[in-house]
XYZ file of C-alpha atoms in Angstrom:
507
model
C -108.341 -47.391 -40.407
C -107.197 -50.024 -37.925
C -108.942 -51.182 -34.817
C -107.537 -50.139 -31.486
C -105.524 -52.659 -29.497
C -105.716 -51.953 -25.758
C -102.355 -50.972 -24.319
C -103.359 -52.068 -20.831
C -104.451 -55.455 -19.480
C -108.095 -56.401 -19.523
C -108.347 -56.317 -15.737
C -107.251 -52.932 -14.423
C -107.757 -51.178 -11.081
C -110.079 -48.160 -10.775
C -107.194 -45.698 -11.176
C -105.056 -44.488 -14.092
C -101.732 -46.300 -14.605
C -98.521 -44.541 -13.602
C -95.467 -44.416 -15.898
C -92.355 -46.121 -14.587
C -90.560 -42.766 -14.917
C -92.681 -41.331 -12.091
C -91.548 -44.116 -9.776
C -87.910 -43.690 -10.810
C -88.157 -39.975 -10.029
C -88.763 -40.732 -6.340
C -85.303 -40.068 -4.866
C -86.214 -41.624 -1.539
C -86.540 -45.018 -3.238
C -83.165 -44.896 -5.019
C -84.379 -47.013 -7.953
C -82.129 -47.308 -11.016
C -83.209 -48.302 -14.530
C -80.728 -50.803 -15.992
C -82.428 -51.490 -19.319
C -85.700 -50.834 -21.160
C -88.052 -47.866 -21.473
C -89.140 -45.745 -18.547
C -92.407 -44.853 -20.297
C -94.170 -48.181 -19.671
C -97.400 -47.830 -17.637
C -97.578 -49.585 -14.267
C -100.956 -50.782 -12.998
C -99.843 -52.395 -9.755
C -96.923 -54.014 -7.884
C -96.561 -57.744 -7.255
C -93.838 -59.481 -5.245
C -92.955 -63.126 -5.934
C -90.037 -65.431 -5.279
C -91.493 -68.236 -7.380
C -89.208 -69.869 -9.938
C -92.011 -69.334 -12.473
C -94.389 -66.501 -11.454
C -96.408 -66.733 -14.694
C -99.565 -68.294 -13.121
C -99.777 -65.483 -10.568
C -99.442 -62.463 -12.849
C -102.353 -60.487 -14.324
C -100.308 -58.273 -16.632
C -99.268 -54.652 -16.354
C -97.535 -55.055 -12.997
C -94.078 -54.195 -11.714
C -92.849 -57.626 -10.607
C -90.521 -57.437 -7.594
C -88.086 -60.253 -6.764
C -84.812 -60.862 -4.925
C -84.009 -63.873 -7.143
C -84.274 -66.502 -4.410
C -85.105 -69.229 -6.955
C -83.557 -67.587 -10.013
C -81.627 -70.385 -11.796
C -82.331 -69.686 -15.477
C -82.616 -65.888 -16.092
C -83.428 -66.274 -19.795
C -86.362 -68.631 -19.156
C -87.531 -66.560 -16.201
C -87.675 -63.344 -18.243
C -89.421 -65.034 -21.162
C -92.180 -66.254 -18.831
C -92.536 -62.841 -17.208
C -92.867 -61.198 -20.632
C -95.349 -63.867 -21.729
C -97.499 -63.073 -18.672
C -97.607 -59.405 -19.699
C -95.682 -57.850 -16.808
C -94.779 -54.220 -17.441
C -91.362 -54.211 -15.715
C -89.115 -56.221 -13.417
C -87.695 -54.884 -10.147
C -84.683 -56.773 -8.766
C -83.635 -56.290 -5.160
C -79.927 -56.683 -4.419
C -79.082 -58.538 -1.170
C -79.593 -60.760 0.615
C -79.305 -63.251 -2.289
C -77.325 -61.235 -4.854
C -74.893 -58.366 -4.293
C -75.485 -57.089 -7.836
C -78.063 -57.694 -10.529
C -76.956 -60.770 -12.532
C -75.569 -59.876 -15.952
C -77.575 -62.728 -17.531
C -80.779 -61.170 -16.206
C -79.842 -57.749 -17.636
C -79.098 -59.306 -21.031
C -82.355 -61.287 -21.097
C -84.430 -58.201 -20.197
C -82.662 -56.146 -22.856
C -83.301 -58.850 -25.443
C -87.050 -58.988 -24.647
C -87.438 -55.235 -24.171
C -88.523 -55.694 -20.540
C -87.573 -52.722 -18.322
C -85.327 -53.832 -15.457
C -85.065 -51.745 -12.275
C -82.431 -52.182 -9.583
C -83.812 -51.844 -6.044
C -81.124 -50.844 -3.498
C -80.681 -52.832 -0.253
C -82.194 -50.137 1.992
C -85.456 -49.895 0.004
C -88.119 -52.446 1.070
C -90.382 -53.776 -1.652
C -93.350 -52.518 0.371
C -91.997 -48.967 0.110
C -92.019 -49.278 -3.685
C -95.579 -50.609 -3.633
C -96.747 -47.818 -1.299
C -95.142 -45.174 -3.499
C -96.896 -46.530 -6.587
C -100.296 -46.571 -4.879
C -99.819 -42.958 -3.812
C -98.851 -41.950 -7.335
C -101.925 -43.750 -8.667
C -104.159 -42.003 -6.138
C -102.741 -38.633 -7.189
C -103.262 -39.531 -10.847
C -106.854 -40.539 -10.153
C -107.561 -37.293 -8.293
C -106.071 -35.314 -11.167
C -108.212 -37.227 -13.661
C -111.383 -36.696 -11.612
C -110.695 -32.982 -11.473
C -110.098 -32.898 -15.218
C -113.357 -34.702 -15.924
C -115.305 -32.451 -13.537
C -113.910 -29.290 -15.089
C -114.684 -30.640 -18.562
C -118.281 -31.406 -17.558
C -118.738 -27.869 -16.255
C -117.217 -26.432 -19.422
C -119.545 -28.487 -21.621
C -122.587 -27.500 -19.561
C -121.651 -23.828 -19.875
C -121.196 -24.219 -23.624
C -124.634 -25.835 -23.940
C -126.208 -22.670 -22.495
C -124.685 -20.352 -25.094
C -126.665 -18.825 -27.993
C -125.175 -21.308 -30.525
C -124.957 -24.372 -28.258
C -124.013 -27.114 -30.754
C -120.836 -25.424 -32.089
C -120.014 -24.294 -28.550
C -120.232 -27.851 -27.165
C -118.096 -29.184 -30.030
C -115.524 -26.451 -29.385
C -115.421 -27.160 -25.648
C -115.036 -30.893 -26.293
C -112.234 -30.406 -28.826
C -110.442 -28.062 -26.452
C -110.699 -30.423 -23.475
C -109.508 -33.451 -25.443
C -106.879 -31.557 -27.428
C -108.121 -32.687 -30.841
C -111.013 -32.348 -33.263
C -114.738 -32.934 -32.679
C -117.095 -33.398 -35.625
C -120.888 -33.776 -35.794
C -121.844 -36.020 -38.709
C -125.270 -36.128 -40.320
C -127.166 -39.312 -41.107
C -125.586 -39.354 -44.591
C -122.053 -39.204 -43.166
C -121.343 -35.580 -44.092
C -119.939 -33.070 -41.606
C -122.639 -30.750 -40.278
C -120.455 -28.978 -37.706
C -116.869 -29.256 -36.491
C -114.449 -27.637 -34.064
C -110.815 -27.982 -33.059
C -107.609 -28.294 -34.963
C -107.416 -29.619 -38.515
C -106.413 -33.284 -38.828
C -104.587 -35.010 -41.702
C -106.695 -36.158 -44.627
C -106.014 -39.797 -43.789
C -107.323 -39.313 -40.239
C -110.410 -37.460 -41.514
C -111.168 -40.264 -43.952
C -110.661 -42.921 -41.255
C -112.993 -41.038 -38.910
C -115.746 -40.977 -41.567
C -115.298 -44.723 -42.059
C -115.532 -45.299 -38.322
C -118.744 -43.268 -38.175
C -120.099 -45.448 -40.966
C -119.619 -48.490 -38.742
C -122.303 -47.156 -36.394
C -124.856 -46.076 -38.964
C -128.564 -45.502 -38.288
C -129.372 -49.203 -37.792
C -131.682 -49.840 -34.806
C -129.945 -51.908 -32.176
C -126.523 -51.263 -33.705
C -123.386 -50.351 -31.735
C -123.540 -47.061 -29.835
C -119.806 -46.350 -30.082
C -116.657 -47.475 -31.861
C -112.946 -46.686 -31.666
C -109.936 -47.067 -33.907
C -106.713 -45.542 -35.264
C -106.056 -43.567 -38.414
C -103.574 -41.012 -39.671
C -101.522 -41.382 -36.514
C -104.476 -40.330 -34.312
C -106.816 -42.072 -31.889
C -110.383 -42.059 -33.204
C -113.765 -42.556 -31.556
C -117.372 -42.313 -32.753
C -120.584 -42.062 -30.708
C -124.181 -42.327 -31.933
C -126.433 -39.545 -30.639
C -129.873 -40.214 -29.248
C -132.991 -38.922 -30.955
C -133.256 -41.387 -33.809
C -132.170 -39.028 -36.580
C -128.814 -40.697 -37.277
C -126.444 -38.009 -35.993
C -123.001 -39.138 -34.851
C -120.174 -37.506 -32.913
C -116.640 -38.181 -34.132
C -113.489 -37.386 -32.126
C -109.836 -37.464 -33.244
C -107.041 -37.011 -30.672
C -103.348 -37.750 -30.334
C -103.849 -39.811 -27.176
C -106.653 -41.342 -25.183
C -106.662 -40.737 -21.448
C -108.822 -42.725 -19.007
C -111.365 -39.927 -18.521
C -111.801 -39.066 -22.207
C -114.633 -41.534 -22.711
C -116.552 -40.012 -19.798
C -116.050 -36.492 -21.131
C -117.185 -37.537 -24.596
C -120.214 -39.231 -23.034
C -121.312 -35.956 -21.439
C -120.976 -34.229 -24.819
C -123.066 -36.981 -26.438
C -125.891 -36.448 -23.928
C -125.841 -32.678 -24.408
C -125.702 -32.879 -28.187
C -128.517 -35.432 -28.184
C -130.695 -33.008 -26.229
C -129.681 -30.006 -28.309
C -130.361 -31.725 -31.644
C -133.527 -33.593 -30.677
C -136.197 -33.146 -33.393
C -138.783 -31.636 -31.037
C -136.473 -29.066 -29.507
C -136.441 -26.548 -32.333
C -140.195 -26.083 -32.392
C -140.486 -25.890 -28.605
C -137.712 -23.329 -28.284
C -139.131 -21.241 -31.128
C -142.523 -21.107 -29.429
C -141.013 -20.193 -26.058
C -138.712 -17.576 -27.525
C -141.621 -16.065 -29.405
C -143.698 -15.906 -26.224
C -140.824 -14.185 -24.393
C -140.480 -11.589 -27.129
C -144.204 -10.855 -26.989
C -144.030 -10.386 -23.226
C -141.075 -8.017 -23.537
C -142.956 -6.031 -26.159
C -145.886 -5.483 -23.834
C -148.266 -8.390 -24.361
C -150.389 -9.399 -21.363
C -149.394 -12.707 -19.724
C -152.793 -14.266 -20.435
C -152.275 -13.589 -24.158
C -148.965 -15.420 -24.173
C -149.659 -18.287 -21.760
C -151.670 -20.214 -24.331
C -148.592 -20.610 -26.509
C -146.729 -22.339 -23.689
C -149.374 -24.825 -22.616
C -152.814 -25.214 -21.138
C -153.686 -23.456 -17.894
C -154.260 -23.162 -15.040
C -150.607 -23.069 -14.015
C -148.901 -24.346 -10.884
C -145.880 -22.476 -9.523
C -143.312 -24.567 -7.666
C -140.313 -23.282 -5.704
C -137.505 -25.734 -4.921
C -134.231 -25.793 -3.041
C -131.640 -28.565 -2.858
C -130.321 -30.835 -5.606
C -126.922 -32.480 -5.873
C -125.008 -29.370 -6.966
C -124.429 -30.552 -10.553
C -125.183 -28.296 -13.542
C -128.036 -30.611 -14.593
C -129.851 -30.839 -11.258
C -132.480 -28.189 -12.056
C -133.086 -29.623 -15.532
C -133.527 -33.096 -14.057
C -136.029 -31.718 -11.526
C -137.980 -29.974 -14.303
C -138.105 -33.194 -16.311
C -139.334 -35.123 -13.265
C -142.109 -32.584 -12.679
C -143.098 -32.591 -16.340
C -142.256 -29.058 -17.454
C -139.610 -27.369 -19.617
C -140.233 -24.023 -17.902
C -137.602 -23.618 -15.185
C -135.762 -20.597 -13.795
C -132.558 -20.944 -11.773
C -131.609 -17.242 -11.715
C -132.928 -16.327 -8.273
C -129.801 -14.591 -7.022
C -131.169 -11.137 -6.319
C -134.902 -10.826 -6.408
C -135.394 -10.232 -2.726
C -134.213 -6.762 -1.855
C -134.656 -5.173 -5.286
C -135.686 -1.590 -5.550
C -139.350 -2.464 -6.039
C -139.388 -4.629 -2.948
C -137.554 -2.097 -0.796
C -139.823 0.724 -1.786
C -142.929 -1.380 -1.357
C -144.347 -0.172 -4.665
C -146.831 -2.705 -5.969
C -145.841 -5.285 -3.344
C -148.341 -6.536 -0.825
C -147.388 -6.420 2.869
C -145.374 -9.496 3.720
C -144.477 -10.203 0.071
C -140.852 -9.221 0.612
C -140.448 -11.900 3.261
C -141.988 -14.481 0.908
C -139.818 -13.540 -2.068
C -137.549 -16.276 -3.452
C -134.030 -16.461 -2.033
C -130.732 -17.078 -3.776
C -130.438 -20.719 -4.777
C -134.172 -21.160 -5.287
C -135.335 -22.890 -8.466
C -138.729 -21.767 -9.803
C -140.821 -23.951 -12.072
C -144.053 -23.313 -13.947
C -146.161 -26.417 -14.494
C -148.942 -26.477 -17.117
C -152.227 -28.239 -16.461
C -150.993 -31.251 -18.452
C -148.184 -31.892 -15.940
C -148.780 -34.457 -13.179
C -149.515 -33.307 -9.656
C -146.168 -32.339 -8.049
C -144.742 -35.065 -5.828
C -141.711 -35.069 -3.495
C -138.402 -35.403 -5.322
C -135.247 -36.970 -3.831
C -132.790 -34.347 -2.598
C -135.209 -31.434 -3.023
C -137.536 -29.424 -0.790
C -140.590 -28.139 -2.688
C -143.169 -25.436 -2.100
C -146.259 -25.729 -4.302
C -148.757 -22.941 -4.972
C -152.428 -23.444 -5.787
C -153.194 -23.641 -9.537
C -153.691 -20.158 -10.964
C -154.543 -18.408 -14.201
C -152.039 -16.312 -16.121
C -153.212 -13.081 -14.451
C -152.665 -14.518 -10.973
C -149.186 -15.990 -11.439
C -147.519 -13.241 -9.385
C -149.651 -14.174 -6.397
C -148.992 -17.863 -6.993
C -145.258 -17.107 -6.996
C -145.595 -15.626 -3.493
C -147.666 -18.607 -2.370
C -144.983 -21.028 -3.554
C -142.246 -19.083 -1.752
C -144.176 -19.226 1.524
C -144.951 -22.904 1.073
C -141.241 -23.601 0.541
C -140.337 -21.761 3.757
C -142.914 -23.808 5.624
C -141.554 -27.053 4.157
C -138.001 -26.158 5.214
C -139.113 -25.224 8.718
C -141.124 -28.439 9.098
C -138.325 -30.486 7.476
C -140.774 -32.034 5.034
C -139.966 -32.641 1.353
C -143.074 -30.855 0.048
C -145.559 -28.297 1.344
C -148.581 -26.905 -0.477
C -150.259 -23.525 -0.237
C -153.174 -23.567 2.143
C -156.479 -22.071 0.930
C -158.137 -19.196 2.766
C -160.790 -21.325 4.515
C -163.033 -19.331 6.878
C -161.019 -16.195 6.162
C -162.557 -16.193 2.706
C -166.006 -15.570 4.209
C -164.989 -12.125 5.508
C -164.869 -9.062 3.292
C -161.164 -8.638 2.373
C -161.206 -4.840 2.756
C -162.761 -4.977 6.216
C -160.405 -7.756 7.301
C -157.366 -5.857 6.030
C -158.432 -2.671 7.839
C -158.912 -4.541 11.108
C -155.582 -6.340 10.663
C -153.685 -3.098 10.105
C -155.128 -1.627 13.294
C -154.429 -4.729 15.344
C -150.861 -5.175 14.086
C -149.925 -1.498 13.960
C -147.672 -1.623 17.082
C -145.408 -4.239 15.471
C -142.429 -3.561 13.256
C -141.898 -5.640 10.096
C -139.273 -7.935 11.720
C -141.577 -8.587 14.668
C -144.541 -9.206 12.354
C -142.659 -11.750 10.280
C -141.281 -13.540 13.352
C -144.786 -13.735 14.792
C -146.140 -15.046 11.490
C -143.568 -17.858 11.322
C -143.935 -18.689 15.025
C -147.697 -19.039 14.730
C -147.426 -21.091 11.530
C -145.150 -23.538 13.367
C -147.458 -23.858 16.382
C -145.223 -21.910 18.733
C -142.106 -24.044 18.199
C -139.032 -22.034 19.179
C -136.529 -24.329 17.469
C -138.388 -24.643 14.153
C -139.029 -20.890 14.097
C -135.317 -20.274 14.615
C -134.541 -22.563 11.672
C -137.141 -20.916 9.424
C -136.115 -17.339 10.218
C -132.367 -17.845 10.580
C -132.495 -16.308 14.064
C -131.093 -17.612 17.330
C -133.600 -19.413 19.546
C -133.243 -16.780 22.276
C -133.837 -13.993 19.753
C -137.088 -15.657 18.707
C -138.204 -15.814 22.348
C -137.353 -12.148 22.887
C -139.251 -11.061 19.761
C -142.366 -13.069 20.647
C -142.297 -11.637 24.167
C -142.010 -8.154 22.650
C -144.995 -8.877 20.390
C -147.073 -9.968 23.391
C -146.176 -6.770 25.254
C -146.875 -4.423 22.333
C -150.162 -6.105 21.431
C -151.146 -6.557 25.083
C -152.268 -10.084 24.271
C -151.716 -13.475 25.919
C -150.077 -15.458 23.139
C -150.663 -18.710 25.036
C -154.413 -18.261 24.497
C -155.600 -20.281 21.446
C -158.268 -17.684 20.620
C -155.640 -14.929 20.576
C -153.384 -16.987 18.355
C -156.267 -17.649 15.939
C -157.180 -13.956 15.820
C -153.585 -12.926 15.151
C -153.149 -15.581 12.449
C -156.300 -14.362 10.738
C -155.037 -10.768 10.955
C -151.639 -11.667 9.539
C -153.269 -13.458 6.624
C -155.593 -10.540 5.927
C -152.776 -7.970 6.105
C -150.727 -9.811 3.505
C -153.607 -10.877 1.261
């Protein structure tokens, strides 16, 4: 195994280099390669008419010159090569009508690519073309990294996540990915088979990391004609990820880093026991066990239901929110609950529950008593239910959905369920009977609009936001409610009576 020698200068711009061949392929520039390889990577363009440009070069650039002070081509080229320039571009006219033969010979002798720039092509046009090619290369690389991250996240959710993540990583990098145990033996692998020499070199590279506290987290090298890299996983149990590929692109390290994080989480020592307990509880529920019989296996009650919307759109947003709130119990599959057969038929669903059901894009979380009190989270809007026992979680789920709607309407990061207050002093059956009589003239859409309007203190704009209706539609519905109920909705006593009735009808 040999250590890797960087092929690019130490100081590089935040974009992948572009091969000289890509610049030569631009017909509008009319560039012509006189000597050297067209595969050299270009990191930038620099123009200089200095007799010795060495002090002004960083390395990796296409140096452009018209030869104003070119007196000794051999010495000039040797200094350019010593500075680490990738290629030399020579502009013909106004100083020279053709590229000097001595310059061509010197470049050929040093292996420095020499490009002829025609008279009608400004040096700035060459520089602009390279920057555009670099921008396109960067965009392509960002897309590749993003797609790889999504692929790895999907693999981590499969039934056998560790082999799936290794397979996705090997596929994205076009090589082999191996998970090594603390003793250096392969515990899992995916991708194409590599030569024995490369496999041996990869094991040696993994040994460089080792389980030593404070040791290096990653290492790279060459072996068997392949590029090798090793990454120590978190968790403290000495696992290491090894990767062997034919080439190393700028985004490969980022992609491997995502795999390291996922594998660290998937192989953490505590995960197996936690998942076994949760899976066992799920099986018991599916086989008919009562929720209160299973809840004890998941954590101490009472439980707090939280509904959330927002996040940054990444695959890990919901998991990060769950970690911040102190629970592993999170559900992101809220695509079709509202409007299911049970909700449409009304069977077993309290009046108003359909309107409070979670919407698509809602994340639901279940917090045990050991979790801290929910606090606002950056980028999220939260609705928090009152703590409830296992038997009352369905009601708490509805409470959280309503609290989330109120938070969105009020544009506040967190809203909590409000307790019954004085309404709790009235017999629920009597209150519900009175509420049904009072609200009987209203249809369900009118009832829900009235409920939201009252909860937002008669604000037309906030009610329109909360219900998704136009402001004028809200006004028309509230006016219709006033006419059907024969009540003055500007009267505070009437508003209080209707709010009490709405709460009783849905309780």
